[in-house]
Coordinates of C-alpha atoms (C1' of nucleotides) in Angstrom, one line a residue:
Chain A
M1 CA -17.0 10.8 33.8
Q2 CA -14.4 8.7 35.2
K3 CA -11.5 6.9 33.6
Q4 CA -12.2 3.3 32.8
Q5 CA -11.2 1.0 35.6
Y6 CA -11.9 -2.4 34.3
L7 CA -11.3 -3.9 30.9
T8 CA -14.3 -5.1 28.9
K9 CA -14.6 -8.7 28.0
N10 CA -13.2 -8.3 24.6
Q11 CA -10.4 -6.2 25.8
Q12 CA -9.5 -8.8 28.3
I13 CA -9.5 -11.6 26.0
V14 CA -7.1 -9.8 23.6
L15 CA -4.9 -8.7 26.4
D16 CA -4.7 -12.3 27.8
L17 CA -3.6 -13.5 24.4
V18 CA -1.1 -10.9 23.9
E19 CA 0.4 -11.2 27.2
K20 CA 0.7 -15.2 26.9
S21 CA 2.6 -14.7 23.7
S22 CA 6.3 -14.7 23.6
E23 CA 6.5 -12.7 20.4
P24 CA 4.6 -9.8 18.8
L25 CA 1.3 -10.7 17.6
K26 CA -0.3 -9.4 14.4
A27 CA -3.9 -8.2 14.5
Y28 CA -5.3 -10.9 12.3
S29 CA -3.4 -13.6 14.1
I30 CA -5.1 -12.4 17.3
L31 CA -8.4 -12.4 15.4
F32 CA -7.8 -16.0 14.4
N33 CA -6.9 -17.0 17.9
V34 CA -9.8 -15.5 19.6
Q35 CA -12.6 -16.5 17.2
K36 CA -13.4 -19.5 19.4
K37 CA -14.0 -16.9 22.2
G38 CA -16.5 -15.1 20.0
L39 CA -14.7 -12.1 18.5
K40 CA -15.5 -12.8 15.0
A41 CA -14.8 -9.5 13.2
P42 CA -11.5 -7.5 12.7
L43 CA -13.1 -4.5 14.2
Q44 CA -13.8 -6.2 17.6
V45 CA -10.0 -7.0 17.8
Y46 CA -8.9 -3.4 16.5
R47 CA -11.2 -1.8 19.0
A48 CA -9.7 -3.8 21.8
L49 CA -6.2 -3.2 20.7
D50 CA -6.7 0.6 20.3
K51 CA -8.1 0.7 23.9
L52 CA -5.3 -1.4 25.2
V53 CA -2.6 0.7 23.5
E54 CA -4.2 3.8 24.7
I55 CA -4.1 2.7 28.4
G56 CA -0.6 1.3 28.0
K57 CA -1.3 -2.4 28.5
I58 CA 0.2 -3.2 25.1
H59 CA 2.4 -1.4 22.7
K60 CA 2.4 -1.4 19.0
I61 CA 5.7 -2.3 17.0
E62 CA 5.1 0.2 14.3
S63 CA 7.8 -1.2 12.0
R64 CA 6.1 -4.7 12.3
N65 CA 2.5 -3.9 12.6
A66 CA 2.4 -6.1 15.6
F67 CA 1.5 -5.8 19.3
V68 CA 3.3 -6.8 22.6
A69 CA 2.3 -6.7 26.1
C70 CA 3.9 -4.1 28.2
K71 CA 6.5 -5.5 30.4
N72 CA 6.9 -2.3 32.4
S73 CA 4.5 -2.2 35.3
S74 CA 5.0 1.4 35.7
C75 CA 3.9 2.1 32.2
Q76 CA 0.4 3.2 32.8
V77 CA 0.3 5.2 29.7
S78 CA 2.1 4.5 26.5
K79 CA 3.9 7.6 25.8
A80 CA 7.6 6.7 26.1
T81 CA 8.4 3.4 24.4
A82 CA 11.7 1.7 23.2
F83 CA 12.2 -1.6 21.7
S84 CA 15.0 -3.7 20.4
I85 CA 14.2 -5.9 17.3
C86 CA 16.3 -8.6 15.9
E87 CA 16.3 -8.4 12.1
S88 CA 17.0 -12.0 11.8
C89 CA 14.6 -13.9 14.2
E90 CA 12.3 -10.9 14.7
K91 CA 12.6 -11.2 18.5
V92 CA 11.4 -7.9 20.1
T93 CA 12.3 -6.8 23.6
E94 CA 11.0 -3.7 25.4
I95 CA 13.9 -1.6 26.5
N96 CA 13.6 -0.5 30.1
N97 CA 16.4 2.0 30.6
S98 CA 15.8 4.9 32.9
K99 CA 18.7 6.9 31.5
L100 CA 17.4 6.5 27.9
S101 CA 13.9 7.4 28.8
K102 CA 15.1 10.4 30.9
Y103 CA 17.3 11.4 27.9
L104 CA 14.5 11.3 25.5
T105 CA 11.8 12.6 27.6
N106 CA 13.7 15.6 28.3
F107 CA 15.1 16.0 24.7
E108 CA 14.3 19.3 23.0
D109 CA 15.5 20.3 19.6
N110 CA 15.5 23.7 18.2
S111 CA 12.0 23.7 16.7
G112 CA 10.4 24.9 19.7
M113 CA 8.2 21.8 19.9
K114 CA 7.5 20.1 23.0
Y115 CA 7.1 16.4 22.8
N116 CA 4.8 14.5 25.0
K117 CA 5.4 11.1 23.4
Y118 CA 8.0 9.1 21.6
N119 CA 8.6 5.6 20.1
L120 CA 12.1 4.3 19.5
E121 CA 12.8 1.1 17.6
F122 CA 16.4 -0.3 17.5
F123 CA 17.4 -2.9 15.1
G124 CA 20.2 -5.3 14.9
L125 CA 21.1 -9.0 15.5
C126 CA 20.3 -10.6 18.9
K127 CA 23.0 -12.6 20.7
K128 CA 21.7 -15.9 19.3
C129 CA 21.5 -14.8 15.7
K130 CA 24.9 -13.0 15.9
N131 CA 26.6 -16.3 16.7
K132 CA 25.1 -18.3 13.8
Chain B
M1 CA 29.3 -6.2 -9.3
Q2 CA 29.3 -2.6 -8.4
K3 CA 26.7 -0.7 -6.3
Q4 CA 24.2 1.1 -8.2
Q5 CA 25.2 4.7 -9.0
Y6 CA 22.1 6.1 -10.8
L7 CA 18.5 5.9 -10.1
T8 CA 16.2 4.0 -12.5
K9 CA 13.5 5.9 -14.2
N10 CA 10.8 4.9 -11.8
Q11 CA 12.9 5.6 -8.8
Q12 CA 13.6 9.0 -10.1
I13 CA 10.0 9.8 -10.8
V14 CA 9.0 8.7 -7.3
L15 CA 11.9 10.6 -5.7
D16 CA 11.1 13.8 -7.5
L17 CA 7.6 13.6 -6.2
V18 CA 8.5 12.9 -2.7
E19 CA 11.2 15.6 -2.7
K20 CA 8.8 18.3 -4.1
S21 CA 6.2 17.4 -1.3
S22 CA 6.0 19.4 1.8
E23 CA 4.4 16.7 3.7
P24 CA 4.9 12.9 4.0
L25 CA 3.2 11.1 1.0
K26 CA 1.4 7.7 1.2
A27 CA 2.3 5.0 -1.3
Y28 CA -1.1 5.1 -3.1
S29 CA -1.1 8.9 -3.2
I30 CA 2.2 8.6 -5.0
L31 CA 0.7 6.1 -7.2
F32 CA -2.1 8.4 -8.2
N33 CA 0.3 11.1 -8.9
V34 CA 2.7 9.3 -11.1
Q35 CA 0.1 7.5 -13.1
K36 CA 0.4 10.1 -16.0
K37 CA 4.1 9.3 -15.9
G38 CA 3.5 5.7 -16.6
L39 CA 3.8 4.0 -13.2
K40 CA 0.4 2.2 -13.3
A41 CA 0.7 -0.5 -10.7
P42 CA 1.3 -0.4 -6.8
L43 CA 4.2 -2.7 -7.2
Q44 CA 6.1 -0.2 -9.4
V45 CA 5.7 2.4 -6.6
Y46 CA 6.7 0.2 -3.8
R47 CA 9.6 -1.1 -5.6
A48 CA 10.9 2.4 -6.1
L49 CA 10.1 3.3 -2.5
D50 CA 11.9 0.2 -1.2
K51 CA 15.1 1.1 -3.2
L52 CA 15.0 4.7 -2.1
V53 CA 14.6 3.9 1.5
E54 CA 17.5 1.4 1.2
I55 CA 19.7 4.0 -0.2
G56 CA 18.6 6.6 2.3
K57 CA 17.1 9.0 -0.2
I58 CA 13.8 8.8 1.6
H59 CA 12.6 7.6 5.0
K60 CA 9.4 5.9 5.9
I61 CA 7.4 7.4 8.8
E62 CA 6.4 4.1 10.3
S63 CA 3.6 5.4 12.4
R64 CA 2.0 7.0 9.5
N65 CA 2.8 4.7 6.6
A66 CA 4.1 7.5 4.7
F67 CA 7.3 8.6 3.0
V68 CA 9.5 11.8 3.3
A69 CA 12.7 12.8 1.4
C70 CA 15.8 12.8 3.4
K71 CA 16.7 16.3 4.3
N72 CA 20.2 15.3 5.5
S73 CA 22.7 15.2 2.8
S74 CA 25.1 13.2 4.8
C75 CA 22.5 10.5 5.2
Q76 CA 23.6 8.1 2.5
V77 CA 22.1 5.1 4.3
S78 CA 19.0 5.1 6.4
K79 CA 20.3 3.7 9.6
A80 CA 19.7 6.3 12.2
T81 CA 16.5 8.4 11.7
A82 CA 14.6 10.6 14.0
F83 CA 11.4 12.6 13.4
S84 CA 9.1 15.0 15.1
I85 CA 5.4 14.6 14.2
C86 CA 2.7 16.9 15.1
E87 CA -0.4 15.0 16.2
S88 CA -2.6 17.9 15.2
C89 CA -1.5 19.0 11.7
E90 CA 0.5 16.0 11.0
K91 CA 3.5 18.0 10.1
V92 CA 6.7 15.9 10.1
T93 CA 10.2 17.2 10.4
E94 CA 13.5 15.1 10.3
I95 CA 15.4 15.9 13.4
N96 CA 19.1 16.5 12.7
N97 CA 20.8 16.7 15.9
S98 CA 24.2 15.2 16.3
K99 CA 24.1 14.8 20.1
L100 CA 21.0 12.8 19.9
S101 CA 22.3 10.6 17.0
K102 CA 25.6 10.1 18.8
Y103 CA 23.7 9.2 22.0
L104 CA 21.5 6.6 20.2
T105 CA 24.1 5.3 17.9
N106 CA 26.3 4.5 20.8
F107 CA 23.5 3.3 23.0
E108 CA 23.8 -0.1 24.5
D109 CA 21.5 -1.9 26.9
N110 CA 22.2 -5.0 28.9
S111 CA 20.9 -7.4 26.4
G112 CA 24.3 -7.7 24.7
M113 CA 22.7 -6.7 21.5
K114 CA 24.6 -4.3 19.3
Y115 CA 22.3 -2.2 17.2
N116 CA 23.1 -1.1 13.7
K117 CA 20.0 0.9 13.0
Y118 CA 17.4 2.9 14.8
N119 CA 14.2 4.9 14.1
L120 CA 12.8 7.4 16.6
E121 CA 9.5 9.2 16.3
F122 CA 8.6 12.1 18.7
F123 CA 5.0 13.2 19.0
G124 CA 3.6 16.5 20.2
L125 CA 2.0 19.7 19.0
C126 CA 4.1 21.9 16.8
K127 CA 4.3 25.6 17.5
K128 CA 1.4 26.6 15.3
C129 CA -1.0 24.0 16.7
K130 CA 0.0 24.7 20.3
N131 CA -1.0 28.3 19.9
K132 CA -4.5 27.6 18.5
Chain C
dT1 C1' -37.6 3.7 35.0
dG2 C1' -36.1 6.6 31.6
dT3 C1' -32.3 8.8 29.6
dT4 C1' -27.7 9.0 28.0
dA5 C1' -23.3 7.4 26.8
dT6 C1' -20.6 3.6 25.8
dT7 C1' -19.7 -0.9 24.0
dT8 C1' -20.6 -4.4 20.8
dG9 C1' -21.8 -6.8 16.7
dT10 C1' -22.1 -6.9 11.7
dT11 C1' -21.4 -5.9 7.0
dA12 C1' -19.0 -3.8 3.8
dT13 C1' -15.1 -1.4 2.2
dA14 C1' -10.9 1.2 2.3
dT15 C1' -6.0 1.1 2.6
dT16 C1' -1.4 -0.8 2.5
dA17 C1' 1.5 -4.3 0.7
dT18 C1' 3.2 -8.6 -1.6
dT19 C1' 3.4 -13.0 -4.7
dA20 C1' 4.0 -14.8 -9.0
dC21 C1' 5.5 -14.9 -13.3
dA22 C1' 6.5 -13.3 -17.9
dA23 C1' 8.8 -9.6 -20.7
dA24 C1' 12.4 -6.3 -21.4
dC25 C1' 16.6 -4.4 -20.7
dT26 C1' 21.8 -4.4 -19.3
dG27 C1' 26.2 -5.9 -19.1
dT28 C1' 29.5 -9.5 -19.8
dT29 C1' 31.7 -13.0 -22.1
dA30 C1' 32.4 -16.4 -26.1
Chain D
dT1 C1' 27.5 -10.2 -32.8
dA2 C1' 25.2 -14.0 -30.3
dA3 C1' 24.4 -16.4 -26.1
dC4 C1' 23.9 -15.8 -21.3
dA5 C1' 23.0 -14.3 -16.7
dG6 C1' 21.4 -10.8 -13.8
dT7 C1' 18.5 -7.1 -13.0
dT8 C1' 14.7 -4.3 -13.6
dT9 C1' 10.1 -3.7 -15.3
dG10 C1' 5.2 -4.6 -16.3
dT11 C1' 0.9 -6.9 -15.2
dA12 C1' -2.5 -9.3 -12.8
dA13 C1' -4.1 -11.1 -8.9
dT14 C1' -4.4 -11.4 -4.1
dA15 C1' -2.9 -10.9 0.7
dA16 C1' -2.6 -8.2 4.9
dT17 C1' -3.9 -4.4 7.6
dA18 C1' -7.4 -1.1 9.0
dT19 C1' -11.7 1.8 9.1
dA20 C1' -16.7 3.7 8.1
dA21 C1' -21.2 3.2 9.0
dC22 C1' -25.0 2.0 11.5
dA23 C1' -28.1 -0.8 14.4
dA24 C1' -28.4 -3.5 18.7
dA25 C1' -27.1 -4.4 23.3
dT26 C1' -25.3 -3.0 27.6
dA27 C1' -23.6 0.0 31.4
dA28 C1' -24.1 4.3 34.1
dC29 C1' -26.9 6.8 36.7
dA30 C1' -30.2 10.7 37.7

DNA sequence: TGTTATTTGTTATATTATTACAAACTGTTA
DNA sequence: TAACAGTTTGTAATAATATAACAAATAACA
């Protein structure tokens, strides 16, 4: 069996919406927005989201239960993600820093556990909100 | 007004339970377990959890919607947390690594944003599960 | 074409979390 | 002590997030 090459219709509809958005989208907000396109039930959206996360097209912002499109073209699989989150305006940006990803990908602690995935979320105030 | 010194009864009940647990606890599992002690409604548990997280006595594992007691005595405030999570047995361990925390606390990207908090979750297989 | 696996649709329900508001308690001041 | 302000608590209702179960449709392919 081969790895899926093309997105299904539902996956494409959800991906298009998330990619167009300038901010993280919540599952039920996605649902609301794709109802005119025929996705009527939560599960249809969740299934598409699950797949898109799995193949790295989108990421889940865990602390916000929201989804963003991956901005990193080389990010085929979602296994090393870092985000900055403004606690005031909730702006979320994917951090693309090779030093950071290298450091974390190679990180080993004394537990003998080898990590194959990580997710990092930084919180603070973005430039705009800091100057308010 | 002074900062709260002592925990309220509900906070103490919830903290005791989370501290005794060897694994992350979910809010409704906590609720179930403290009902005999008089906490009957979700909100009572969530309020206690919120406060305990705020003062750093417990941490939320965002990817699991579950709570663990802080194992790091110096961790008065929950602003720099790192965990390892076994994707097979779901064992969660707080990572206490000064190099890592130093690196992340001082991390700056090119967005001009200064971070005051982060949460990092590593995923992999723990020793036990790797050898199965 | 027939067979199998995957995807989809649908309903129902489980799980996680918050709103709203009244009552009780705590500490401070008159 | 009484009046008050602020905080914590209790309670009910409901909102928001996510999954289970199963049947129908579609795709993959021998």
